[in-house]
XYZ file of C-alpha atoms in Angstrom:
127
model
C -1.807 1.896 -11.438
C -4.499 2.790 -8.765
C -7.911 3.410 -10.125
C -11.346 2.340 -10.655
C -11.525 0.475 -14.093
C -8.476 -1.899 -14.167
C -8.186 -3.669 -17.595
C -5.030 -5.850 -15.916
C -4.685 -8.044 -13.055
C -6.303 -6.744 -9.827
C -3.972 -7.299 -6.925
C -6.145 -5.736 -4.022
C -8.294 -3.369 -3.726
C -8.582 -0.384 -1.731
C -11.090 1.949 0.439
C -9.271 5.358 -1.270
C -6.435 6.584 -2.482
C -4.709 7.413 0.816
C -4.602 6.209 4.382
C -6.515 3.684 3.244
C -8.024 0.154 3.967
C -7.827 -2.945 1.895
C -9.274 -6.052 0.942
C -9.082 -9.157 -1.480
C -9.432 -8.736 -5.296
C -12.741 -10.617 -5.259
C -14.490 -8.244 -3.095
C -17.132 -5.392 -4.521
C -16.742 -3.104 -1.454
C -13.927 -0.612 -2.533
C -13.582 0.651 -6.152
C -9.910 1.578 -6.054
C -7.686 -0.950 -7.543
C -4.595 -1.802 -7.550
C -3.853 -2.820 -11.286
C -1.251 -4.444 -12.863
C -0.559 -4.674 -16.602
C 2.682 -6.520 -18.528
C 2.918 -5.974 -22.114
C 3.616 -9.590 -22.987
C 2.418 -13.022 -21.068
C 0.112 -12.859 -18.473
C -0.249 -11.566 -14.644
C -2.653 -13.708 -12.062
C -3.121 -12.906 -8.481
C -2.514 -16.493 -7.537
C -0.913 -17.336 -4.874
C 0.182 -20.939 -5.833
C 2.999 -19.841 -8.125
C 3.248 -16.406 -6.760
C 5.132 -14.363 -4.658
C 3.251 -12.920 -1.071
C 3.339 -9.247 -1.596
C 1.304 -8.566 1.348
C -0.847 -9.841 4.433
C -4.596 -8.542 5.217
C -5.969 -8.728 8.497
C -9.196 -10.288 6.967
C -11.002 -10.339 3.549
C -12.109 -6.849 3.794
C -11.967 -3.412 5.702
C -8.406 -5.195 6.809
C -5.368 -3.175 7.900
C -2.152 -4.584 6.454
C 1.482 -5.617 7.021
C 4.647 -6.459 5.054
C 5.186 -9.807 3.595
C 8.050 -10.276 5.921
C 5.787 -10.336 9.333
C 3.328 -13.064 10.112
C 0.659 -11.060 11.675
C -2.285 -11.455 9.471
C -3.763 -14.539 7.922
C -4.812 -12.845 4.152
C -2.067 -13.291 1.608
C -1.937 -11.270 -1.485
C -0.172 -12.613 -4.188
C 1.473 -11.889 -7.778
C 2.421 -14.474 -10.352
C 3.858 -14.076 -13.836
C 3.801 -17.026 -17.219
C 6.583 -16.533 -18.240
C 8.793 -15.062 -15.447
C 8.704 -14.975 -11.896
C 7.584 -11.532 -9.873
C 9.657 -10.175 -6.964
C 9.175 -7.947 -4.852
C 10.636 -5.690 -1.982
C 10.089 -2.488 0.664
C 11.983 0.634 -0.490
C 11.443 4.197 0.113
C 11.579 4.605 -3.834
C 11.336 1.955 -6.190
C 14.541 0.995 -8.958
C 14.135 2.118 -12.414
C 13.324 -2.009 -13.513
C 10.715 -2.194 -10.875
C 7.009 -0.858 -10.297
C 5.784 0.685 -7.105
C 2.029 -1.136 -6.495
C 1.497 1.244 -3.450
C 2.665 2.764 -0.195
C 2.189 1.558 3.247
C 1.895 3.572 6.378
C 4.345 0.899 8.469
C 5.328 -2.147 8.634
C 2.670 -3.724 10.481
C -1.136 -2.597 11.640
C -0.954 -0.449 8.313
C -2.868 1.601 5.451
C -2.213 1.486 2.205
C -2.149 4.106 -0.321
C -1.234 5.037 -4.071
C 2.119 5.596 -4.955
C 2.206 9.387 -4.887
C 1.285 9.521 -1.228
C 3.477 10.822 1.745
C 3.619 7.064 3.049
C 7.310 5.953 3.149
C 7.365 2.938 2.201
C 6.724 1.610 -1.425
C 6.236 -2.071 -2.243
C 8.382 -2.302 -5.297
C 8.074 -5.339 -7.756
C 9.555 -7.099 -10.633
C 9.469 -9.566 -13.049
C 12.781 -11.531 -13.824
């Protein structure tokens, strides 16, 4: 989910709900949040056992880009015990998988919920 009081894991965080700008989960400038929840085990947004779902351009009021360029020097990660989380760029998400939010392009992009008109949904999994 995208909202402002995230009981879950906090992936990134965002400047609004659409066409929006983004920044790390440790930073108190945007209230939405990207939220994650699994209903047993436990979520972190570590990036030593997890999987890149995205790249900032910096810690805050960053643009972003697809895990797949190498633009942008800010990872944003997701990381499962047990289970490891993948993820992947589809236009609708597959019934096993969650849609974390929408991106504008594939580089020099906003972010957004997953009910906006962006394109692009980054869809993940745990396996």
């Amino acid at each position: 989910t995208v909202d402002s009081t995230c009981t879950g894991t906090i992936v990134f965080k965002m400047s609004a709900l659409q066409d929006a700008h983004s920044e790390i989960p440790t930073h108190t400038n945007y209230n939405d949040k990207v939220c994650c929840t699994v209903s047993s085990g436990t979520l972190s947004n570590s990036c030593t056992s997890g999987v890149v779902v995205l790249h900032l351009s910096g810690d805050t009021d960053a643009h972003v880009e697809k895990n797949t360029q190498s633009n942008y020097p800010v990872n944003v990660c997701l990381s499962a015990d047990p289970g490891t989380v993948s993820c992947q760029y589809l236009n609708a998400c597959n019934p096993d998988e969650t849609c974390l939010a929408g991106l504008s392009a594939d580089i020099d992009a906003h972010a957004a919920d997953c009910n906006s008109p962006f394109t692009t949904k980054i869809c993940c999994k745990i396996q």
